[in-house]
Short mmCIF file of C-alpha atoms in Angstrom, two decimals:
data_model
loop_
_atom_site.label_atom_id
_atom_site.label_comp_id
_atom_site.label_asym_id
_atom_site.label_seq_id
_atom_site.Cartn_x
_atom_site.Cartn_y
_atom_site.Cartn_z
CA GLU A 1 140.76 21.60 46.25
CA ILE A 2 141.13 21.91 42.46
CA PRO A 3 139.52 25.24 41.47
CA ALA A 4 136.62 25.36 39.04
CA THR A 5 138.27 26.57 35.85
CA GLU A 6 138.60 25.78 32.14
CA GLY A 7 139.09 22.20 31.04
CA TYR A 8 142.72 22.45 30.00
CA SER A 9 143.69 24.31 33.19
CA THR A 10 142.05 21.58 35.28
CA LEU A 11 143.95 18.94 33.33
CA LEU A 12 147.25 20.70 33.96
CA ILE A 13 146.60 20.78 37.71
CA GLU A 14 145.58 17.12 37.76
CA TYR A 15 148.66 16.13 35.75
CA GLU A 16 150.89 17.97 38.22
CA ILE A 17 149.30 16.09 41.16
CA VAL A 18 149.75 12.74 39.41
CA ALA A 19 153.38 13.59 38.50
CA ALA A 20 154.31 14.55 42.07
CA GLN A 21 152.22 12.19 44.22
CA ILE A 22 152.16 8.99 42.12
CA LEU A 23 155.10 9.10 39.72
CA GLY A 24 157.30 11.31 41.89
CA GLU A 25 158.51 11.29 45.50
CA GLY A 26 155.30 12.80 46.86
CA ILE A 27 154.89 15.81 49.14
CA SER A 28 152.77 16.90 52.12
CA PRO A 29 152.00 20.38 53.51
CA ASP A 30 154.74 19.90 56.10
CA ASP A 31 157.33 19.59 53.29
CA ILE A 32 156.67 23.15 52.12
CA ARG A 33 159.12 25.47 53.88
CA VAL A 34 159.84 29.03 52.76
CA SER A 35 163.56 29.60 52.35
CA SER A 36 165.59 32.79 52.19
CA ALA A 37 165.98 32.21 48.44
CA ASP A 38 162.19 32.12 48.11
CA LEU A 39 161.87 35.41 49.98
CA ALA A 40 164.54 37.00 47.78
CA ALA A 41 162.75 35.83 44.64
CA ALA A 42 159.42 37.18 45.93
CA THR A 43 161.01 40.54 46.74
CA GLU A 44 162.51 40.76 43.26
CA LEU A 45 159.12 39.88 41.75
CA PHE A 46 157.40 42.65 43.72
CA GLU A 47 159.93 45.23 42.53
CA ARG A 48 159.50 44.19 38.89
CA LEU A 49 155.71 44.19 38.75
CA PRO A 50 153.70 47.36 38.12
CA ALA A 51 151.67 48.45 41.11
CA GLU A 52 148.25 47.42 39.80
CA LEU A 53 149.51 44.08 38.51
CA ALA A 54 151.17 43.34 41.84
CA GLU A 55 147.85 43.90 43.55
CA GLU A 56 146.11 41.51 41.18
CA GLU A 57 148.84 38.91 41.66
CA LEU A 58 148.23 38.98 45.41
CA LEU A 59 144.45 39.36 45.70
CA GLY A 60 143.22 38.20 42.30
CA GLU A 61 141.70 40.39 39.60
CA ASP A 62 138.18 40.32 41.06
CA GLU A 63 139.37 41.33 44.57
CA ALA A 64 141.92 43.97 43.62
CA LEU A 65 141.35 47.25 45.40
CA GLY A 66 142.11 49.28 42.30
CA GLU A 67 144.02 52.04 44.08
CA GLY A 68 147.53 50.78 43.49
CA VAL A 69 150.04 48.84 45.51
CA THR A 70 149.92 51.29 48.39
CA GLU A 71 146.81 49.45 49.65
CA VAL A 72 148.80 46.18 49.75
CA PRO A 73 151.69 46.15 52.23
CA PRO A 74 154.87 44.96 50.53
CA GLU A 75 155.56 42.45 53.29
CA VAL A 76 152.15 40.83 52.71
CA PHE A 77 152.76 40.46 48.97
CA ILE A 78 156.28 39.13 49.52
CA GLU A 79 155.09 36.61 52.13
CA GLU A 80 152.31 35.27 49.89
CA ALA A 81 154.50 35.19 46.79
CA ALA A 82 157.31 33.44 48.68
CA GLU A 83 154.92 30.73 49.79
CA ASN A 84 153.74 30.18 46.22
CA ILE A 85 157.34 30.00 45.06
CA ALA A 86 158.08 27.49 47.82
CA VAL A 87 155.18 25.28 46.67
CA ALA A 88 156.43 25.34 43.06
CA ARG A 89 159.97 24.59 44.18
CA THR A 90 158.86 21.68 46.35
CA LEU A 91 156.83 20.24 43.47
CA ASN A 92 159.82 20.49 41.17
CA GLU A 93 162.03 18.75 43.73
CA ALA A 94 159.44 15.98 44.14
CA THR A 95 159.36 15.28 40.39
CA SER A 96 163.02 15.94 39.55
CA ASP A 97 164.78 12.90 38.07
CA THR A 98 161.63 10.80 38.40
CA ALA A 99 159.06 9.34 36.03
CA GLY A 100 156.83 12.27 36.97
CA GLU A 101 159.21 14.73 35.29
CA GLY A 102 159.03 12.85 32.01
CA PHE A 103 155.27 12.56 32.41
CA LEU A 104 154.90 16.32 32.81
CA ILE A 105 157.08 17.03 29.76
CA ILE A 106 155.05 14.67 27.59
CA ALA A 107 151.76 15.99 28.99
CA GLY A 108 152.79 19.58 28.39
CA VAL A 109 153.81 18.94 24.79
CA LEU A 110 150.64 16.97 24.08
CA LEU A 111 148.45 19.65 25.61
CA ALA A 112 150.12 22.29 23.45
CA ILE A 113 149.47 20.15 20.36
CA ILE A 114 145.88 19.52 21.46
CA LEU A 115 145.37 23.25 21.86
CA LEU A 116 146.42 23.66 18.24
CA LEU A 117 144.50 20.67 16.91
CA ALA A 118 141.38 21.53 18.92
CA GLN A 119 141.03 24.54 16.66
CA GLY A 120 141.20 22.38 13.53
CA GLY A 121 137.73 23.44 12.48
CA GLY A 122 138.82 27.04 12.90
CA TYR A 123 141.88 26.44 10.72
CA VAL A 124 139.91 24.86 7.91
CA GLY A 125 137.05 27.35 8.17
CA GLY A 126 139.38 30.31 8.48
CA ALA A 127 141.41 29.16 5.49
CA ALA A 128 138.22 28.72 3.45
CA VAL A 129 137.07 32.22 4.38
CA ALA A 130 140.49 33.63 3.52
CA SER A 131 140.44 31.81 0.18
CA ASN A 132 137.00 33.19 -0.60
CA ALA A 133 138.12 36.68 0.38
CA ALA A 134 141.15 36.30 -1.89
CA ARG A 135 138.85 35.33 -4.79
CA LEU A 136 136.88 38.49 -4.08
CA GLY A 137 140.10 40.51 -4.22
CA ARG A 138 139.97 41.38 -0.53
CA MET A 139 142.99 39.34 0.58
CA PRO A 140 146.41 38.67 -1.01
CA GLY A 141 146.40 36.20 -3.88
CA PHE A 142 148.58 33.60 -2.18
CA LEU A 143 145.67 32.80 0.18
CA LEU A 144 143.68 31.38 -2.75
CA ASP A 145 145.15 28.01 -1.82
CA ASP A 146 143.44 26.69 1.33
CA ARG A 147 146.64 24.94 2.38
CA VAL A 148 148.48 28.26 2.52
CA GLY A 149 145.73 29.73 4.69
CA ILE A 150 145.92 26.78 7.09
CA ALA A 151 149.70 27.17 7.29
CA VAL A 152 149.36 30.90 8.05
CA ILE A 153 146.82 30.30 10.82
CA TRP A 154 148.96 27.51 12.27
CA LEU A 155 151.98 29.78 12.26
CA VAL A 156 150.14 32.62 14.00
CA SER A 157 148.73 30.22 16.59
CA ALA A 158 152.10 28.58 17.18
CA ILE A 159 153.56 32.04 17.88
CA LEU A 160 150.73 33.43 20.01
CA ILE A 161 150.06 30.41 22.24
CA PRO A 162 153.58 30.36 23.75
CA LEU A 163 153.45 34.15 24.13
CA ILE A 164 150.09 34.14 25.89
CA ARG A 165 150.93 31.09 28.03
CA GLU A 166 147.50 31.07 29.64
CA VAL A 167 145.14 28.32 28.60
CA VAL A 168 142.08 30.26 29.71
CA VAL A 169 142.94 33.22 27.45
CA VAL A 170 143.70 31.00 24.47
CA GLU A 171 140.38 29.21 24.93
CA SER A 172 138.61 32.56 25.07
CA TYR A 173 140.01 33.57 21.67
CA TYR A 174 139.08 30.19 20.26
CA ALA A 175 135.55 30.50 21.66
CA PHE A 176 135.07 33.91 20.03
CA GLY A 177 136.28 32.55 16.70
CA PHE A 178 134.05 29.50 16.86
CA VAL A 179 130.93 31.33 18.03
CA SER A 180 131.33 34.20 15.54
CA ALA A 181 131.59 31.66 12.70
CA PHE A 182 128.45 29.98 14.08
CA VAL A 183 126.66 33.35 14.14
CA ILE A 184 127.62 34.21 10.55
CA THR A 185 126.74 30.76 9.19
CA SER A 186 123.36 30.45 10.92
CA THR A 187 122.37 34.02 10.00
CA THR A 188 123.33 33.43 6.36
CA VAL A 189 121.27 30.24 6.22
CA PHE A 190 118.24 31.97 7.72
CA LEU A 191 118.48 35.02 5.42
CA VAL A 192 119.37 33.09 2.26
CA ARG A 193 118.23 34.80 -0.94
CA ASP A 194 115.35 33.27 -2.91
CA SER A 195 117.47 33.45 -6.06
CA ALA A 196 120.20 31.41 -4.34
CA LEU A 197 117.63 28.74 -3.40
CA THR A 198 116.30 28.66 -6.95
CA GLU A 199 119.78 28.22 -8.39
CA CYS A 200 120.22 25.18 -6.13
CA GLY A 201 116.93 23.65 -7.29
CA ILE A 202 114.94 24.57 -4.15
CA GLU A 203 111.63 26.39 -4.45
CA PRO A 204 111.60 29.40 -2.07
CA ASP A 205 108.14 28.50 -0.65
CA SER A 206 108.70 24.75 -0.45
CA SER A 207 108.90 22.70 2.74
CA GLU A 208 112.61 22.15 2.07
CA ALA A 209 113.24 25.90 2.06
CA ARG A 210 111.21 26.39 5.27
CA SER A 211 113.13 23.57 6.93
CA LEU A 212 116.41 25.16 5.87
CA ARG A 213 115.44 28.55 7.27
CA PHE A 214 114.19 26.97 10.50
CA ALA A 215 117.57 25.27 10.94
CA GLY A 216 119.21 28.67 10.47
CA LEU A 217 116.87 30.23 13.04
CA ARG A 218 117.71 27.57 15.63
CA GLY A 219 121.41 28.17 15.00
CA MET A 220 120.91 31.93 15.36
CA ILE A 221 119.19 31.57 18.73
CA ALA A 222 121.93 29.29 20.09
CA SER A 223 124.85 31.23 18.63
CA TYR A 224 123.54 34.65 19.65
CA PHE A 225 123.03 33.42 23.20
CA MET A 226 126.59 32.06 23.31
CA LEU A 227 127.89 35.33 21.86
CA VAL A 228 126.17 37.35 24.60
CA VAL A 229 127.72 35.09 27.25
CA LEU A 230 131.18 35.52 25.74
CA ILE A 231 130.86 39.29 25.47
CA THR A 232 129.81 39.62 29.10
CA GLN A 233 132.20 37.02 30.55
CA LYS A 234 135.30 37.25 28.36
CA THR A 235 135.78 40.99 28.16
CA ASP A 236 139.59 40.81 28.04
CA ALA A 237 139.46 38.66 24.93
CA LEU A 238 136.67 40.83 23.48
CA TRP A 239 138.91 43.86 23.13
CA ALA A 240 141.65 41.86 21.42
CA ILE A 241 139.09 40.27 19.07
CA ALA A 242 137.52 43.65 18.25
CA ILE A 243 140.88 45.26 17.50
CA ALA A 244 142.02 42.31 15.38
CA GLY A 245 138.68 42.23 13.52
CA ALA A 246 138.83 45.97 12.79
CA ALA A 247 142.43 45.66 11.59
CA ILE A 248 141.57 42.76 9.27
CA THR A 249 138.54 44.64 7.91
CA ILE A 250 140.60 47.75 7.16
CA PHE A 251 143.27 45.56 5.57
CA GLN A 252 140.65 43.96 3.29
CA ILE A 253 139.27 47.33 2.22
CA VAL A 254 142.74 48.62 1.36
CA ILE A 255 143.63 45.44 -0.55
CA ALA A 256 140.34 45.49 -2.50
CA ASN A 257 140.25 49.20 -3.41
CA GLY A 258 143.87 50.29 -3.11
CA ALA A 259 142.75 52.81 -0.48
CA LEU A 260 140.22 53.21 2.31
CA ARG A 261 137.76 54.79 -0.11
CA ARG A 262 135.77 52.47 -2.38
CA ALA A 263 136.35 52.99 -6.09
CA LYS A 264 133.30 54.02 -8.14
CA GLY A 265 132.21 52.66 -11.49
CA LYS A 266 132.55 49.28 -13.14
CA VAL A 267 135.76 47.37 -12.63
CA GLU A 268 137.93 47.38 -15.74
CA ILE A 269 140.41 44.53 -16.19
CA PRO A 270 143.78 45.93 -17.30
CA ALA A 271 144.87 44.86 -20.78
CA PHE A 272 148.19 43.07 -20.40
CA PRO A 273 150.24 42.01 -23.44
CA PRO A 274 150.42 38.24 -24.10
CA GLY A 275 153.04 36.47 -22.04
CA THR A 276 152.79 38.78 -19.01
CA ARG A 277 154.00 36.55 -16.18
CA LYS A 278 153.17 38.75 -13.21
CA PRO A 279 150.36 41.20 -13.99
CA ASP A 280 150.44 44.35 -11.89
CA TYR A 281 147.00 45.33 -10.62
CA ASP A 282 146.04 48.65 -9.10
CA ARG A 283 143.41 47.06 -6.86
CA GLY A 284 142.58 43.66 -5.49
CA VAL A 285 139.17 43.80 -7.15
CA GLN A 286 140.88 44.02 -10.55
CA ARG A 287 142.89 40.93 -9.70
CA ALA A 288 139.71 39.11 -8.67
CA HIS A 289 137.99 39.89 -11.98
CA ASP A 290 141.07 38.94 -13.98
CA GLN A 291 141.33 35.64 -12.15
CA ALA A 292 137.63 34.98 -12.82
CA ARG A 293 138.37 35.67 -16.50
CA GLN A 294 141.26 33.22 -16.38
CA ARG A 295 139.06 30.54 -14.86
CA GLY A 296 136.49 31.05 -17.62
CA ILE A 297 139.12 30.74 -20.37
CA ALA A 298 140.70 27.66 -18.76
CA HIS A 299 137.32 25.94 -18.43
CA ALA A 300 136.45 26.76 -22.05
CA VAL A 301 139.73 25.29 -23.30
CA GLU A 302 139.30 22.09 -21.29
CA ASP A 303 135.75 21.69 -22.60
CA LEU A 304 137.04 22.11 -26.16
CA ILE A 305 139.64 19.41 -25.51
CA ASP A 306 137.11 17.04 -23.92
CA SER A 307 134.60 17.54 -26.74
CA GLY A 308 137.16 16.49 -29.36
CA ALA A 309 136.89 19.79 -31.22
CA LEU A 310 140.70 20.16 -31.18
CA ALA A 311 141.52 16.56 -32.12
CA LYS A 312 141.90 17.51 -35.79
CA PHE A 313 145.08 19.40 -35.00
CA ASN A 314 146.81 16.19 -33.89
CA VAL A 315 148.75 18.10 -31.24
CA GLY A 316 149.00 17.15 -27.58
CA PRO A 317 146.64 19.06 -25.25
CA GLN A 318 149.55 20.30 -23.17
CA ARG A 319 150.91 22.30 -26.12
CA ILE A 320 147.49 23.82 -26.70
CA ARG A 321 147.22 24.76 -23.03
CA ARG A 322 150.67 26.31 -23.07
CA MET A 323 149.81 28.43 -26.11
CA ILE A 324 146.48 29.60 -24.66
CA ALA A 325 148.15 30.35 -21.31
CA TYR A 326 150.58 32.63 -23.17
CA LEU A 327 148.00 34.30 -25.41
CA TYR A 328 145.44 34.98 -22.68
CA ASN A 329 147.78 35.27 -19.65
CA ILE A 330 146.32 32.25 -17.87
CA ASP A 331 147.88 30.76 -14.76
CA PRO A 332 148.76 27.20 -15.98
CA PRO A 333 147.57 25.38 -12.79
CA LEU A 334 144.01 26.53 -13.58
CA PHE A 335 143.86 24.01 -16.44
CA GLU A 336 144.38 21.22 -13.91
CA ILE A 337 141.19 22.22 -12.09
CA TYR A 338 138.94 21.72 -15.12
CA GLY A 339 140.89 19.09 -17.06
CA GLY A 340 142.29 15.59 -16.79
CA HIS A 341 140.67 12.59 -15.17
CA ASP A 342 139.58 14.63 -12.14
CA HIS A 343 137.44 16.98 -14.22
CA HIS A 344 135.44 19.31 -11.96
CA GLU A 345 132.38 21.33 -12.77
CA HIS A 346 132.57 25.07 -12.37
CA ILE A 347 132.13 26.31 -8.82
CA GLU A 348 130.08 29.49 -8.88
CA GLU A 349 132.09 32.63 -8.35
CA PRO A 350 131.73 34.30 -4.91
CA SER A 351 129.86 37.33 -6.27
CA PRO A 352 127.43 38.02 -9.16
CA GLU A 353 129.93 40.47 -10.68
CA LEU A 354 132.71 37.87 -10.78
CA GLU A 355 130.30 35.26 -12.15
CA GLU A 356 129.41 37.64 -14.98
CA THR A 357 133.11 38.12 -15.76
CA TYR A 358 133.62 34.36 -15.74
CA GLN A 359 130.67 33.72 -18.07
CA LYS A 360 131.88 36.38 -20.53
CA ALA A 361 135.28 34.70 -20.65
CA TYR A 362 133.77 31.24 -21.09
CA ALA A 363 131.64 32.60 -23.95
CA LEU A 364 134.89 33.16 -25.89
CA ARG A 365 135.08 29.40 -26.48
CA ASP A 366 134.43 29.60 -30.25
CA GLN A 367 136.83 32.52 -30.59
CA ILE A 368 139.51 30.49 -28.81
CA ALA A 369 138.94 27.57 -31.19
CA ARG A 370 139.32 29.90 -34.18
CA ARG A 371 142.50 31.36 -32.75
CA ILE A 372 143.96 27.89 -32.28
CA GLU A 373 143.06 27.11 -35.89
CA HIS A 374 144.72 30.36 -36.99
CA TYR A 375 148.04 29.31 -35.52
CA SER A 376 147.55 25.83 -36.94
CA HIS A 377 147.24 27.42 -40.39
CA PHE A 378 150.28 29.56 -39.63
CA GLY A 379 152.42 26.45 -39.22
CA ILE A 380 151.13 24.90 -42.46
CA PHE A 381 151.43 28.17 -44.36
CA THR A 382 155.04 28.44 -43.18
CA PHE A 383 155.74 25.04 -44.74
CA ILE A 384 154.11 26.10 -48.03
CA HIS A 385 156.03 29.37 -47.99
CA ASN A 386 159.36 27.58 -47.46
CA TYR A 387 158.88 24.62 -49.86
CA HIS A 388 156.80 25.86 -52.77
CA LEU A 389 159.92 27.32 -54.44
CA ASN A 390 161.18 23.78 -55.10
CA TRP A 391 158.43 23.27 -57.69
CA VAL A 392 158.18 26.72 -59.29
CA ALA A 393 158.93 26.55 -63.03
CA PRO A 394 157.50 29.53 -64.96
CA GLU A 395 158.67 28.05 -68.27
CA HIS A 396 156.25 25.16 -67.70
CA GLY A 397 153.40 27.39 -66.54
CA ARG A 398 154.08 26.85 -62.84
CA ASP A 399 154.55 30.20 -61.18
CA ALA A 400 154.64 30.64 -57.40
CA ALA A 401 150.88 31.19 -57.09
CA THR A 402 150.12 28.03 -59.10
CA VAL A 403 152.25 25.86 -56.84
CA GLN A 404 150.95 27.52 -53.64
CA LYS A 405 147.35 26.96 -54.69
CA ALA A 406 148.08 23.34 -55.49
CA MET A 407 149.69 22.80 -52.09
CA LEU A 408 146.72 24.47 -50.38
CA ASP A 409 144.30 22.17 -52.22
CA ILE A 410 146.31 19.12 -51.20
CA LEU A 411 146.75 20.09 -47.53
CA PHE A 412 143.26 21.62 -47.05
CA PRO A 413 140.94 19.38 -49.09
CA MET A 414 137.92 20.01 -46.84
CA THR A 415 138.03 23.82 -47.02
CA ASP A 416 136.83 26.07 -49.82
CA HIS A 417 139.72 26.94 -52.11
CA GLU A 418 138.95 30.64 -52.41
CA GLU A 419 138.69 30.97 -48.62
CA MET A 420 142.08 29.31 -48.06
CA TRP A 421 143.74 31.27 -50.85
CA ALA A 422 142.47 34.58 -49.42
CA GLU A 423 143.78 33.61 -45.97
CA TYR A 424 147.14 32.53 -47.35
CA GLN A 425 147.59 35.81 -49.19
CA GLU A 426 147.36 37.61 -45.83
CA PHE A 427 150.03 35.35 -44.36
CA GLN A 428 153.38 36.94 -43.52
CA PRO A 429 156.26 34.88 -42.09
CA ARG A 430 157.27 36.25 -38.71
CA TYR A 431 158.86 35.23 -35.47
CA LEU A 432 156.46 33.67 -32.98
CA PRO A 433 157.08 33.40 -29.24
CA GLU A 434 158.09 29.90 -28.23
CA PRO A 435 154.81 29.00 -26.45
CA ILE A 436 152.97 29.65 -29.73
CA TRP A 437 155.59 28.25 -32.11
CA GLN A 438 155.84 24.97 -30.18
CA PHE A 439 152.21 24.42 -31.32
CA SER A 440 152.54 25.82 -34.85
CA ARG A 441 155.76 23.87 -35.39
CA TYR A 442 153.89 20.60 -34.97
CA ARG A 443 151.44 21.69 -37.66
CA TYR A 444 154.45 22.63 -39.81
CA LEU A 445 155.89 19.14 -39.30
CA TRP A 446 152.50 17.58 -39.99
CA ALA A 447 152.30 19.37 -43.37
CA LYS A 448 155.88 18.38 -44.14
CA ASP A 449 155.02 14.73 -43.48
CA GLN A 450 151.70 14.79 -45.35
CA TRP A 451 152.87 16.59 -48.47
CA PRO A 452 155.00 13.72 -49.87
CA ASN A 453 152.22 11.19 -49.20
CA LEU A 454 149.44 13.22 -50.80
CA SER A 455 151.27 14.93 -53.65
CA ASP A 456 153.29 12.09 -55.17
CA ARG A 457 151.24 11.97 -58.38
CA ILE A 458 151.27 15.74 -58.87
CA THR A 459 154.98 16.11 -58.15
CA THR A 460 155.68 13.12 -60.40
CA ILE A 461 153.90 14.88 -63.29
CA TRP A 462 155.79 18.08 -62.55
CA THR A 463 159.08 16.21 -62.50
CA LEU A 464 158.32 14.55 -65.84
CA GLN A 465 157.45 17.95 -67.30
CA ASP A 466 160.72 19.36 -66.00
CA PHE A 467 162.53 16.63 -67.90
CA GLY A 468 160.45 17.30 -71.02
CA VAL A 469 158.71 13.93 -70.99
CA LEU A 470 155.16 15.33 -70.73
CA PRO A 471 153.57 18.42 -72.26
CA ASP A 472 152.92 21.42 -70.07
CA ASP A 473 149.13 21.47 -70.54
CA VAL A 474 148.35 18.04 -69.03
CA ASP A 475 145.75 18.26 -66.24
CA VAL A 476 146.30 16.16 -63.14
CA GLU A 477 143.39 14.49 -61.38
CA MET A 478 143.78 12.82 -58.01
CA ILE A 479 141.53 11.39 -55.33
CA ILE A 480 142.26 12.34 -51.75
CA SER A 481 140.72 10.47 -48.80
CA VAL A 482 139.68 12.69 -45.93
CA ALA A 483 137.73 12.38 -42.67
CA GLY A 484 139.61 9.25 -41.66
CA GLY A 485 139.00 7.57 -45.03
CA LYS A 486 135.22 7.99 -44.83
CA ARG A 487 135.07 10.71 -47.50
CA PHE A 488 136.91 11.26 -50.76
CA ARG A 489 137.72 14.36 -52.77
CA LEU A 490 138.50 14.49 -56.47
CA VAL A 491 140.91 17.34 -57.08
CA LYS A 492 141.83 18.48 -60.61
CA ILE A 493 144.88 20.68 -60.56
CA PRO A 494 146.10 21.96 -63.94
CA THR A 495 149.80 22.17 -64.59
CA LYS A 496 149.48 25.17 -66.82
CA PRO A 497 148.89 28.63 -65.27
CA TYR A 498 145.98 28.56 -62.84
CA GLY A 499 142.70 29.32 -64.54
CA ALA A 500 138.95 28.95 -64.29
CA GLU A 501 139.02 25.26 -65.27
CA ARG A 502 139.97 24.16 -61.74
CA VAL A 503 137.28 21.77 -60.44
CA THR A 504 136.84 20.10 -57.07
CA GLU A 505 134.22 17.41 -56.61
CA GLU A 506 133.18 15.23 -53.71
CA LEU A 507 132.87 11.51 -54.37
CA THR A 508 131.03 8.72 -52.56
CA PRO A 509 133.19 5.78 -51.33
CA GLU A 510 131.73 3.70 -54.18
#
């Protein structure tokens, strides 16, 4: 006489029969005797329950008279409740200290786990939706990580399931979640924009597009039918779902706009000074646009690294990433998404506005490369500034400018002299934050290492002049190999005060 009910409830009843009749001592209807303790427990239960609930407990929700407990004599309720308590007590006695008791414990734990795992699709889908909402600025930023969203949903479920303690109710909530996701997905597929199809390489009027929309239509018919059944049959769960849905919607609006009223005008990303660790946003939408900007910058930097455009700096990519993260306030883990061996292509932003912000940030790629070069020059200029004084000798026609220009020609043989000299004149030594200096310092050390190797003939001439062995007006010519030894530069650097006779020529390897 197992009642027709939900699957998990049926399993629980069957498990209890197996535990008592096969693995336990077994019982028969004659073994069920109502004791005085059972009557006392039933009386206490009647006094604790509200009137309407007591009526439902006795007659069932569908048969309740609806006029309060006065329609149900107390002795009738107590008699029925005492008999139910006697049945439960007899079952417990039949399974106590038997294999059936252990079987029920294991079965109960496994069913609880199954209830959680059965909603695995809901966890993954819900976490993905939460992550997408976080990217749109409608949910807190920590939900950007799918794993965090799954953990949150697991935690809520693990709290609510023991509180609800009714499998039928839990399954009703799960059914609403599953069917509503089915409704949204199928409707979206059917109403997909032509522009979205075109971006995916599908012609809007092609057979592939018609097949896609037909699949969405079939899903809509099935999901809408299931939704109608749930609304009409699971009304208790419907109210809870509606209240929770409204609360989540209001929460998203407040997070996105900072208030219940939507902000007007274009979203402006706040300008934070470099090195801001935790930017403070007025609205979630601002955070979403700033994070789209960060993704664009991170992708641009990784593409520069992969293309080899930054190889000339001879500095590890991690130092470049650290400097860019400081200068542009980029969350360092974003570089891992677009870089390394697991290089991923850009996933389109969840809205056209965010995609536009991303593309504008990515378009700064050349500007980023120039900024990296600027701080590379800063490190080399710092070396020139600190070491040129060792070779200044005005009495031999070597003032500070003469030595600085010579060092620039040696260390920047591929760049126009006048361009480098103009840039060096604007250079001012100053303190740099560590994330920037850890990059510039390597360029400083590079210049320090290269100068002795490239300048030995010039500094030898200068040394001989300082000792009076050579005249002051001897011009020094030297050949410098550049571009990995594939190109050569002939540099003539006079030892007398710098004048118009300076000449730089490019030679063939021959």
